[in-house]
CSV table of C-alpha atoms in Angstrom, one decimal:
chain,number,residue,atom,x,y,z
A,1144,UNK,CA,16.0,-154.6,7.7
A,1145,UNK,CA,14.4,-158.1,7.6
A,1146,UNK,CA,15.5,-160.5,4.9
A,1147,UNK,CA,12.0,-160.2,3.2
A,1148,UNK,CA,12.2,-156.4,3.0
A,1149,UNK,CA,15.8,-156.6,1.7
A,1150,UNK,CA,14.6,-159.0,-1.0
A,1151,UNK,CA,11.6,-156.7,-1.8
A,1152,UNK,CA,14.0,-153.7,-2.2
A,1153,UNK,CA,16.1,-155.7,-4.6
A,1154,UNK,CA,13.3,-157.1,-6.8
A,1155,UNK,CA,10.1,-155.0,-6.6
A,1156,UNK,CA,9.1,-151.6,-7.9
A,1157,UNK,CA,6.1,-150.3,-5.9
A,1158,UNK,CA,3.3,-148.1,-7.2
A,1159,UNK,CA,3.2,-144.3,-6.5
A,1160,UNK,CA,6.4,-144.7,-4.5
A,1161,UNK,CA,9.6,-142.6,-5.0
A,1162,UNK,CA,12.7,-144.7,-5.2
A,1163,UNK,CA,14.6,-142.6,-2.7
A,1164,UNK,CA,13.7,-140.9,0.6
A,1165,UNK,CA,10.8,-143.2,1.5
A,1166,UNK,CA,10.5,-145.6,4.5
A,1167,UNK,CA,10.6,-149.3,3.8
A,1168,UNK,CA,7.2,-150.9,3.1
A,1169,UNK,CA,5.5,-152.8,5.9
A,1170,UNK,CA,5.6,-156.6,5.6
A,1171,UNK,CA,2.0,-157.8,6.0
A,1172,UNK,CA,1.8,-161.5,7.0
A,1173,UNK,CA,-1.9,-161.9,7.2
A,1174,UNK,CA,-5.2,-159.9,7.3
A,1175,UNK,CA,-8.5,-160.6,8.9
A,1176,UNK,CA,-11.6,-158.3,9.1
A,1177,UNK,CA,-10.4,-154.7,9.3
A,1178,UNK,CA,-6.9,-155.7,10.6
A,1179,UNK,CA,-3.6,-156.0,8.9
A,1180,UNK,CA,-1.0,-158.0,10.8
A,1181,UNK,CA,2.7,-157.1,10.1
A,1182,UNK,CA,5.8,-159.2,10.6
A,1183,UNK,CA,6.9,-157.0,13.4
A,1184,UNK,CA,3.8,-157.8,15.4
A,1185,UNK,CA,1.8,-154.6,14.6
A,1186,UNK,CA,-2.0,-154.8,14.2
A,1187,UNK,CA,-3.2,-152.0,11.9
A,1188,UNK,CA,-6.8,-151.0,11.2
A,1189,UNK,CA,-7.4,-150.7,7.5
A,1190,UNK,CA,-9.5,-147.5,7.5
A,1191,UNK,CA,-9.2,-146.9,3.7
A,1192,UNK,CA,-10.2,-150.5,2.6
A,1193,UNK,CA,-6.8,-151.0,1.0
A,1194,UNK,CA,-7.2,-148.3,-1.8
A,1195,UNK,CA,-11.0,-148.5,-1.5
A,1196,UNK,CA,-11.5,-152.1,-2.6
A,1197,UNK,CA,-12.4,-154.0,0.5
A,1198,UNK,CA,-16.1,-154.1,1.4
A,1199,UNK,CA,-16.6,-157.0,3.8
A,1200,UNK,CA,-13.3,-157.3,5.6
A,1201,UNK,CA,-10.1,-159.1,4.7
A,1202,UNK,CA,-9.9,-162.8,4.1
A,1203,UNK,CA,-13.6,-163.2,4.3
A,1204,UNK,CA,-14.3,-166.9,4.6
A,1205,UNK,CA,-17.4,-166.8,2.4
A,1206,UNK,CA,-15.5,-165.2,-0.5
A,1207,UNK,CA,-12.4,-167.4,0.1
A,1208,UNK,CA,-14.6,-170.5,0.0
A,1209,UNK,CA,-16.2,-169.4,-3.3
A,1210,UNK,CA,-12.8,-168.8,-4.9
A,1211,UNK,CA,-11.5,-172.2,-3.8
A,1212,UNK,CA,-14.5,-174.1,-5.0
A,1213,UNK,CA,-14.3,-172.4,-8.4
A,1214,UNK,CA,-10.6,-173.1,-8.7
A,1215,UNK,CA,-11.2,-176.8,-8.3
A,1216,UNK,CA,-13.6,-177.0,-11.3
A,1217,UNK,CA,-12.6,-174.2,-13.8
A,1218,UNK,CA,-9.8,-171.8,-13.1
A,1219,UNK,CA,-9.8,-170.0,-16.4
A,1220,UNK,CA,-10.9,-170.3,-20.0
A,1221,UNK,CA,-10.6,-168.0,-23.0
A,1222,UNK,CA,-13.8,-165.8,-23.1
A,1223,UNK,CA,-13.9,-165.4,-26.9
A,1224,UNK,CA,-16.0,-168.2,-28.2
A,1225,UNK,CA,-16.5,-169.7,-24.7
A,1226,UNK,CA,-18.6,-168.8,-21.7
A,1227,UNK,CA,-19.3,-170.1,-18.2
A,1228,UNK,CA,-21.9,-170.0,-15.4
A,1229,UNK,CA,-20.0,-167.6,-13.0
A,1230,UNK,CA,-19.8,-164.9,-15.7
A,1231,UNK,CA,-23.4,-165.3,-16.8
A,1232,UNK,CA,-24.7,-165.2,-13.3
A,1233,UNK,CA,-22.6,-162.2,-12.4
A,1234,UNK,CA,-23.7,-160.2,-15.5
A,1235,UNK,CA,-27.4,-161.0,-14.8
A,1236,UNK,CA,-27.0,-160.0,-11.1
A,1237,UNK,CA,-25.2,-156.7,-11.9
A,1238,UNK,CA,-27.9,-155.7,-14.5
A,1239,UNK,CA,-30.5,-156.3,-11.8
A,1240,UNK,CA,-29.0,-153.8,-9.4
A,1241,UNK,CA,-27.8,-151.2,-11.9
A,1242,UNK,CA,-30.2,-148.7,-13.4
A,1243,UNK,CA,-32.8,-150.3,-15.8
A,1244,UNK,CA,-31.2,-148.7,-18.9
A,1245,UNK,CA,-28.1,-150.9,-18.5
A,1246,UNK,CA,-28.5,-154.1,-20.6
A,1247,UNK,CA,-25.0,-155.5,-21.5
A,1248,UNK,CA,-21.8,-156.3,-19.5
A,1249,UNK,CA,-18.3,-156.2,-20.9
A,1250,UNK,CA,-15.6,-157.7,-18.6
A,1251,UNK,CA,-12.0,-156.5,-18.2
A,1252,UNK,CA,-9.3,-156.5,-15.5
A,1253,UNK,CA,-9.4,-153.3,-13.4
A,1254,UNK,CA,-10.7,-149.8,-13.1
A,1255,UNK,CA,-8.4,-148.3,-15.7
A,1256,UNK,CA,-9.3,-151.0,-18.2
A,1257,UNK,CA,-13.0,-150.5,-17.4
A,1258,UNK,CA,-12.5,-146.8,-18.3
A,1259,UNK,CA,-10.5,-147.7,-21.5
A,1260,UNK,CA,-13.4,-149.9,-22.6
A,1261,UNK,CA,-15.9,-147.2,-22.0
A,1262,UNK,CA,-14.0,-144.6,-24.0
A,1263,UNK,CA,-13.4,-146.9,-26.9
A,1264,UNK,CA,-17.0,-148.1,-26.8
A,1265,UNK,CA,-18.3,-144.5,-27.0
A,1266,UNK,CA,-16.0,-143.5,-29.8
A,1267,UNK,CA,-16.7,-146.6,-31.9
A,1268,UNK,CA,-20.4,-146.2,-31.3
A,1269,UNK,CA,-20.3,-143.1,-33.5
A,1270,UNK,CA,-17.7,-144.4,-35.9
A,1271,UNK,CA,-19.8,-147.4,-36.7
A,1272,UNK,CA,-22.7,-145.1,-37.6
A,1273,UNK,CA,-20.5,-142.9,-39.8
A,1274,UNK,CA,-20.9,-139.9,-37.4
A,1275,UNK,CA,-17.9,-137.7,-36.9
A,1276,UNK,CA,-17.8,-137.1,-33.2
A,1277,UNK,CA,-14.3,-137.1,-31.7
A,1278,UNK,CA,-14.3,-134.9,-28.7
A,1279,UNK,CA,-14.7,-135.9,-25.0
A,1280,UNK,CA,-15.5,-133.8,-22.0
A,1281,UNK,CA,-14.2,-134.4,-18.5
A,1282,UNK,CA,-14.3,-132.5,-15.2
A,1283,UNK,CA,-11.1,-130.8,-13.9
A,1284,UNK,CA,-9.5,-132.8,-11.1
A,1285,UNK,CA,-10.7,-136.1,-12.5
A,1286,UNK,CA,-8.9,-139.4,-12.0
A,1287,UNK,CA,-10.0,-142.3,-14.2
A,1288,UNK,CA,-6.9,-144.5,-14.1
A,1289,UNK,CA,-3.3,-144.7,-15.3
A,1290,UNK,CA,-3.6,-146.3,-18.8
A,1291,UNK,CA,-3.3,-143.8,-21.7
A,1292,UNK,CA,-7.0,-143.3,-22.4
A,1293,UNK,CA,-7.7,-143.0,-18.7
A,1294,UNK,CA,-4.9,-140.5,-18.2
A,1295,UNK,CA,-6.2,-138.5,-21.2
A,1296,UNK,CA,-9.5,-137.9,-19.5
A,1297,UNK,CA,-7.9,-137.3,-16.1
A,1298,UNK,CA,-6.4,-134.2,-14.6
A,1299,UNK,CA,-3.2,-133.1,-16.3
A,1300,UNK,CA,-0.4,-132.4,-13.9
A,1301,UNK,CA,2.9,-133.9,-12.5
A,1302,UNK,CA,1.5,-137.5,-12.7
A,1303,UNK,CA,0.8,-137.2,-16.4
A,1304,UNK,CA,3.4,-134.6,-17.5
A,1305,UNK,CA,5.9,-137.2,-18.9
A,1306,UNK,CA,3.1,-138.6,-21.2
A,1307,UNK,CA,1.3,-135.4,-22.1
A,1308,UNK,CA,2.6,-135.4,-25.7
A,1309,UNK,CA,0.9,-138.8,-26.2
A,1310,UNK,CA,-2.5,-138.1,-24.7
A,1311,UNK,CA,-5.5,-137.2,-26.8
A,1312,UNK,CA,-7.1,-133.9,-26.6
A,1313,UNK,CA,-9.9,-133.5,-24.0
A,1314,UNK,CA,-12.1,-130.5,-23.0
A,1315,UNK,CA,-12.1,-130.0,-19.3
A,1316,UNK,CA,-14.8,-128.0,-17.5
A,1317,UNK,CA,-14.0,-126.5,-14.1
A,1318,UNK,CA,-14.7,-128.5,-11.0
A,1319,UNK,CA,-18.1,-127.2,-9.9
A,1320,UNK,CA,-17.3,-125.8,-6.5
A,1321,UNK,CA,-20.2,-124.6,-4.4
A,1322,UNK,CA,-21.4,-121.3,-5.8
A,1323,UNK,CA,-19.9,-121.9,-9.3
A,1324,UNK,CA,-22.4,-124.5,-10.5
A,1325,UNK,CA,-24.1,-122.2,-13.1
A,1326,UNK,CA,-20.8,-121.0,-14.5
A,1327,UNK,CA,-19.7,-124.6,-15.0
A,1328,UNK,CA,-23.0,-125.5,-16.6
A,1329,UNK,CA,-22.7,-122.7,-19.1
A,1330,UNK,CA,-19.1,-123.8,-19.8
A,1331,UNK,CA,-20.4,-127.3,-20.4
A,1332,UNK,CA,-23.3,-126.1,-22.5
A,1333,UNK,CA,-21.0,-124.2,-24.9
A,1334,UNK,CA,-18.9,-127.3,-25.5
A,1335,UNK,CA,-21.8,-129.7,-26.0
A,1336,UNK,CA,-23.7,-127.5,-28.4
A,1337,UNK,CA,-20.9,-127.5,-30.9
A,1338,UNK,CA,-22.1,-131.0,-31.9
A,1339,UNK,CA,-18.8,-132.7,-32.1
A,1340,UNK,CA,-18.7,-134.2,-28.6
A,1341,UNK,CA,-18.8,-138.0,-28.4
A,1342,UNK,CA,-18.7,-138.6,-24.6
A,1343,UNK,CA,-18.9,-137.0,-21.2
A,1344,UNK,CA,-17.0,-138.9,-18.5
A,1345,UNK,CA,-17.3,-138.2,-14.8
A,1346,UNK,CA,-17.0,-139.5,-11.2
A,1347,UNK,CA,-20.6,-139.1,-10.1
A,1348,UNK,CA,-21.1,-136.5,-7.3
A,1349,UNK,CA,-17.7,-137.2,-5.7
A,1350,UNK,CA,-14.1,-137.1,-7.1
A,1351,UNK,CA,-11.9,-139.6,-5.3
A,1352,UNK,CA,-8.2,-139.1,-5.9
A,1353,UNK,CA,-8.4,-135.3,-6.2
A,1354,UNK,CA,-9.4,-135.2,-2.5
A,1355,UNK,CA,-12.9,-136.7,-2.0
A,1356,UNK,CA,-14.4,-133.6,-3.5
A,1357,UNK,CA,-18.2,-133.6,-3.4
A,1358,UNK,CA,-20.3,-131.6,-5.9
A,1359,UNK,CA,-23.9,-130.9,-6.8
A,1360,UNK,CA,-26.2,-133.7,-7.7
A,1361,UNK,CA,-28.6,-131.2,-9.3
A,1362,UNK,CA,-25.9,-129.8,-11.5
A,1363,UNK,CA,-24.7,-133.3,-12.7
A,1364,UNK,CA,-28.3,-134.2,-13.4
A,1365,UNK,CA,-28.6,-131.1,-15.6
A,1366,UNK,CA,-25.3,-131.9,-17.4
A,1367,UNK,CA,-26.4,-135.4,-18.2
A,1368,UNK,CA,-29.8,-134.3,-19.5
A,1369,UNK,CA,-28.2,-131.7,-21.8
A,1370,UNK,CA,-25.5,-134.1,-23.0
A,1371,UNK,CA,-28.0,-136.9,-23.8
A,1372,UNK,CA,-30.3,-134.4,-25.6
A,1373,UNK,CA,-27.3,-133.7,-27.9
A,1374,UNK,CA,-26.5,-137.4,-28.3
A,1375,UNK,CA,-23.5,-137.4,-26.1
A,1376,UNK,CA,-22.6,-140.7,-24.5
A,1377,UNK,CA,-22.5,-140.2,-20.7
A,1378,UNK,CA,-20.0,-142.4,-18.9
A,1379,UNK,CA,-20.2,-142.8,-15.1
A,1380,UNK,CA,-16.9,-143.9,-13.5
A,1381,UNK,CA,-18.3,-145.7,-10.5
A,1382,UNK,CA,-15.0,-147.6,-9.8
A,1383,UNK,CA,-14.8,-146.0,-6.4
A,1384,UNK,CA,-18.4,-144.9,-5.8
A,1385,UNK,CA,-20.1,-148.2,-6.6
A,1386,UNK,CA,-21.4,-151.0,-4.3
A,1387,UNK,CA,-22.7,-148.8,-1.6
A,1388,UNK,CA,-19.9,-146.4,-0.9
A,1389,UNK,CA,-22.0,-143.2,-1.2
A,1390,UNK,CA,-25.1,-144.5,0.7
A,1391,UNK,CA,-26.8,-146.0,-2.4
A,1392,UNK,CA,-25.7,-149.1,-4.3
A,1393,UNK,CA,-24.4,-146.8,-7.0
A,1394,UNK,CA,-23.8,-143.0,-6.8
A,1395,UNK,CA,-25.9,-142.6,-10.0
A,1396,UNK,CA,-29.0,-143.6,-8.0
A,1397,UNK,CA,-28.7,-140.1,-6.4
A,1398,UNK,CA,-29.5,-138.8,-9.9
A,1399,UNK,CA,-32.7,-138.6,-12.0
A,1400,UNK,CA,-31.0,-139.0,-15.3
A,1401,UNK,CA,-29.1,-142.2,-15.7
A,1402,UNK,CA,-25.7,-142.5,-17.6
A,1403,UNK,CA,-25.4,-144.6,-20.7
A,1404,UNK,CA,-22.2,-146.4,-19.7
A,1405,UNK,CA,-20.9,-147.5,-16.2
A,1406,UNK,CA,-17.4,-148.4,-15.2
A,1407,UNK,CA,-17.0,-150.7,-12.2
A,1408,UNK,CA,-14.1,-152.3,-10.3
A,1409,UNK,CA,-12.6,-152.0,-6.8
A,1410,UNK,CA,-15.5,-153.3,-4.6
A,1411,UNK,CA,-16.8,-155.5,-7.3
A,1412,UNK,CA,-15.1,-158.6,-5.9
A,1413,UNK,CA,-15.1,-157.3,-2.3
A,1414,UNK,CA,-11.5,-156.5,-2.8
A,1415,UNK,CA,-10.5,-160.2,-3.2
A,1416,UNK,CA,-9.4,-160.2,-6.8
A,1417,UNK,CA,-8.8,-157.9,-9.7
A,1418,UNK,CA,-11.7,-157.3,-12.1
A,1419,UNK,CA,-13.2,-154.5,-14.2
A,1420,UNK,CA,-16.7,-154.2,-15.7
A,1421,UNK,CA,-18.1,-151.8,-18.3
A,1422,UNK,CA,-21.9,-151.9,-18.8
A,1423,UNK,CA,-23.9,-150.1,-21.5
A,1424,UNK,CA,-27.4,-149.5,-22.9
A,1425,UNK,CA,-29.0,-151.5,-25.7
A,1426,UNK,CA,-28.7,-148.4,-27.9
A,1427,UNK,CA,-24.9,-148.4,-27.5
A,1428,UNK,CA,-24.5,-152.1,-28.4
A,1429,UNK,CA,-27.0,-151.9,-31.3
A,1430,UNK,CA,-24.4,-149.8,-33.3
A,1431,UNK,CA,-22.1,-152.9,-33.2
A,1432,UNK,CA,-24.6,-155.4,-34.5
A,1433,UNK,CA,-23.7,-155.8,-38.1
A,1434,UNK,CA,-22.7,-158.2,-40.8
A,1435,UNK,CA,-19.7,-155.9,-41.4
A,1436,UNK,CA,-16.8,-157.5,-39.5
A,1437,UNK,CA,-15.2,-154.1,-39.1
A,1438,UNK,CA,-17.9,-153.0,-36.8
A,1439,UNK,CA,-16.8,-155.5,-34.2
A,1440,UNK,CA,-15.6,-154.2,-30.9
A,1441,UNK,CA,-12.0,-155.5,-31.2
A,1442,UNK,CA,-11.1,-155.3,-27.5
A,1443,UNK,CA,-10.3,-158.0,-25.0
A,1444,UNK,CA,-8.0,-159.2,-22.2
A,1445,UNK,CA,-6.4,-162.5,-21.5
A,1446,UNK,CA,-8.1,-162.8,-18.2
A,1447,UNK,CA,-11.5,-161.4,-19.3
A,1448,UNK,CA,-14.3,-162.9,-17.1
A,1449,UNK,CA,-11.9,-165.1,-15.1
A,1450,UNK,CA,-14.2,-167.7,-13.5
A,1451,UNK,CA,-12.5,-167.5,-10.0
A,1452,UNK,CA,-12.8,-163.7,-10.1
A,1453,UNK,CA,-16.5,-163.9,-11.2
A,1454,UNK,CA,-17.0,-166.4,-8.3
A,1455,UNK,CA,-15.5,-163.9,-5.9
A,1456,UNK,CA,-17.7,-161.1,-7.3
A,1457,UNK,CA,-20.8,-163.3,-6.9
A,1458,UNK,CA,-19.9,-164.1,-3.3
A,1459,UNK,CA,-19.3,-160.4,-2.6
A,1460,UNK,CA,-22.7,-159.5,-4.0
A,1461,UNK,CA,-24.3,-162.2,-1.8
A,1462,UNK,CA,-22.8,-160.3,1.2
A,1463,UNK,CA,-23.4,-156.8,-0.1
A,1464,UNK,CA,-27.2,-157.4,-0.6
A,1465,UNK,CA,-27.8,-158.7,2.9
A,1466,UNK,CA,-29.8,-156.7,5.4
A,1467,UNK,CA,-26.7,-156.8,7.7
A,1468,UNK,CA,-24.5,-155.1,5.1
A,1469,UNK,CA,-27.2,-152.4,4.4
A,1470,UNK,CA,-27.5,-151.7,8.2
A,1471,UNK,CA,-23.7,-151.5,8.5
A,1472,UNK,CA,-23.5,-148.9,5.7
A,1473,UNK,CA,-26.3,-146.9,7.5
A,1474,UNK,CA,-24.4,-147.2,10.8
A,1475,UNK,CA,-21.2,-146.1,9.3
A,1476,UNK,CA,-22.9,-143.0,7.8
A,1477,UNK,CA,-24.4,-142.0,11.1
A,1478,UNK,CA,-21.1,-142.5,12.9
A,1479,UNK,CA,-19.4,-140.3,10.4
A,1480,UNK,CA,-22.0,-137.6,10.7
A,1481,UNK,CA,-21.6,-137.6,14.5
A,1482,UNK,CA,-17.9,-137.3,14.2
A,1483,UNK,CA,-18.2,-134.6,11.6
A,1484,UNK,CA,-20.1,-132.5,14.1
A,1485,UNK,CA,-17.2,-132.9,16.5
A,1486,UNK,CA,-14.5,-131.7,14.2
A,1487,UNK,CA,-16.1,-129.3,11.7
A,1488,UNK,CA,-15.5,-126.3,14.0
A,1489,UNK,CA,-12.0,-127.2,14.8
A,1490,UNK,CA,-9.3,-124.7,13.9
A,1491,UNK,CA,-7.3,-127.4,12.1
A,1492,UNK,CA,-10.2,-128.5,10.0
A,1493,UNK,CA,-11.9,-127.1,6.9
A,1494,UNK,CA,-14.5,-128.4,4.5
A,1495,UNK,CA,-15.5,-131.5,6.5
A,1496,UNK,CA,-18.0,-133.6,4.5
A,1497,UNK,CA,-19.7,-137.0,4.6
A,1498,UNK,CA,-21.2,-138.9,1.8
A,1499,UNK,CA,-22.5,-142.4,2.7
A,1500,UNK,CA,-19.6,-144.3,4.1
A,1501,UNK,CA,-17.0,-141.7,3.1
A,1502,UNK,CA,-15.8,-139.0,5.5
A,1503,UNK,CA,-13.2,-136.4,4.4
A,1504,UNK,CA,-11.8,-133.1,5.5
A,1505,UNK,CA,-8.9,-130.8,4.7
A,1506,UNK,CA,-6.2,-130.1,7.2
A,1507,UNK,CA,-5.5,-126.4,7.7
A,1508,UNK,CA,-1.8,-126.0,6.6
A,1509,UNK,CA,0.4,-123.1,5.4
A,1510,UNK,CA,0.1,-124.4,1.8
A,1511,UNK,CA,-3.0,-124.8,-0.4
A,1512,UNK,CA,-4.9,-128.0,-0.5
A,1513,UNK,CA,-3.2,-130.3,-3.0
A,1514,UNK,CA,-2.1,-134.0,-3.5
A,1515,UNK,CA,1.5,-132.6,-3.2
A,1516,UNK,CA,0.9,-130.8,0.1
A,1517,UNK,CA,3.7,-132.0,2.4
A,1518,UNK,CA,1.3,-132.7,5.2
A,1519,UNK,CA,1.0,-136.2,3.9
A,1520,UNK,CA,4.6,-137.0,4.7
A,1521,UNK,CA,4.0,-136.7,8.4
A,1522,UNK,CA,0.2,-137.6,8.6
A,1523,UNK,CA,0.7,-141.1,7.1
A,1524,UNK,CA,3.5,-142.3,9.5
A,1525,UNK,CA,1.8,-140.7,12.5
A,1526,UNK,CA,-1.4,-142.8,12.0
A,1527,UNK,CA,0.6,-145.9,11.1
A,1528,UNK,CA,2.4,-145.5,14.5
A,1529,UNK,CA,-1.0,-145.4,16.2
A,1530,UNK,CA,-2.2,-148.6,14.4
A,1531,UNK,CA,-4.4,-146.9,11.8
A,1532,UNK,CA,-3.9,-147.0,8.0
A,1533,UNK,CA,-4.9,-143.7,6.5
A,1534,UNK,CA,-3.3,-142.6,3.2
A,1535,UNK,CA,-3.9,-138.9,3.0
A,1536,UNK,CA,-4.4,-137.2,-0.3
A,1537,UNK,CA,-1.9,-134.4,0.4
A,1538,UNK,CA,-3.5,-132.6,3.4
A,1539,UNK,CA,-6.9,-134.3,2.8
A,1540,UNK,CA,-7.7,-136.9,5.4
A,1541,UNK,CA,-10.4,-139.4,4.6
A,1542,UNK,CA,-12.0,-142.5,5.9
A,1543,UNK,CA,-13.5,-145.2,3.6
A,1544,UNK,CA,-13.5,-148.3,5.8
A,1545,UNK,CA,-14.8,-151.8,5.2
A,1546,UNK,CA,-18.5,-152.0,6.1
A,1547,UNK,CA,-17.8,-154.5,8.8
A,1548,UNK,CA,-15.7,-152.2,10.9
A,1549,UNK,CA,-17.0,-152.2,14.5
A,1550,UNK,CA,-18.1,-149.1,16.5
A,1551,UNK,CA,-15.2,-149.7,18.8
A,1552,UNK,CA,-12.6,-149.6,16.0
A,1553,UNK,CA,-14.3,-146.6,14.4
A,1554,UNK,CA,-14.2,-144.8,17.7
A,1555,UNK,CA,-10.5,-145.5,18.1
A,1556,UNK,CA,-9.9,-144.1,14.6
A,1557,UNK,CA,-11.9,-141.0,15.4
A,1558,UNK,CA,-10.1,-140.5,18.7
A,1559,UNK,CA,-6.7,-140.9,17.0
A,1560,UNK,CA,-7.7,-138.2,14.5
A,1561,UNK,CA,-8.9,-136.0,17.4
A,1562,UNK,CA,-5.7,-136.5,19.3
A,1563,UNK,CA,-3.7,-135.4,16.3
A,1564,UNK,CA,-5.9,-132.3,15.7
A,1565,UNK,CA,-5.7,-131.3,19.4
A,1566,UNK,CA,-2.0,-132.0,19.9
A,1567,UNK,CA,-0.3,-132.2,16.5
A,1568,UNK,CA,3.3,-133.5,16.9
A,1569,UNK,CA,6.2,-131.9,15.1
A,1570,UNK,CA,7.2,-133.9,12.0
A,1571,UNK,CA,10.5,-134.9,13.5
A,1572,UNK,CA,8.7,-136.3,16.5
A,1573,UNK,CA,6.9,-138.9,14.4
A,1574,UNK,CA,8.2,-142.5,14.0
A,1575,UNK,CA,6.2,-145.1,12.3
């Protein structure tokens, strides 16, 4: 054990990591493009964009230069009573690329806080009008973050069990698997028509953490239309799906009916810095415009609209909106589709799917598909040993790489997956 790893074990508590029975973390010394370089000399392809945040490659010089330039003039200022150019520019640019119904931007710190803001924004929207709507609808299997409001609207299970007594009540509709769409719609309709639902929150057309599960655009469109007819605020959690991941700038562009509120984070800054954004329609904000102080939205964070973070996000948008980035996303999609054709008939593979730059499939195992499927315990170290970072969701393998990944590196990742499928090693034969 290196001195750094020893010091890490003595001082740090890592996320989503059991405190016993796990391998030591890898010490990353630097990163460039799609590569992570560790202290032991390994070079690892980051095929999951470091938890889905990295769009343009690690340590991108253009983003780094923007952060450094901003740091030398204004590193931070309180955002209540003050403002600055990077935040104004970013808000204007986001509103230009989001659906036209979005008119206002509220800044926070990450995906969970973007969700918290959206939920509070929706509840207080009705409260300010004296309307008694206190229910919220979510889709089974959802993941919207790890703060209490975000946990409340996410799937209840082992992750939330210690906190279940403290979470607010939410009505969950079944995940709309193929062939069950109409049943889910009727379930949703029954809930909405009661008249007490304030909000409907969803990951548009693909659920991330529950296994990159894709569902019907047509159904979601119908659900949004019905919800909005009954004055239900529709919240699109585009934390993972935003900024080109699904083949369009936002997954909601696959839909005809546009949500009332958007939650953004992850790729917002190209993965360079932590930031959350919640946007809303003019109608939502209008309920807060009042001489009554108590109708104020009393929510904020110390680092709201941090200038350096805004500078990173503006630089990331510069890169995202280039023709080169658009072509890279299309290239990724075509490469994934070609690989899907190679593996979809494989005995070890089921439910292979591609959506934009995301490829996912389930490994055939003796146990059902689940985050807690033990396949993850040997899949992760196997791919690390081959120089590829994949972080399986149980037995679900997925790729969501930075857009700049080369065909050569993609082909290596594909071949490494094929080698595993064709000659799966025994768990005790794997050493990371």
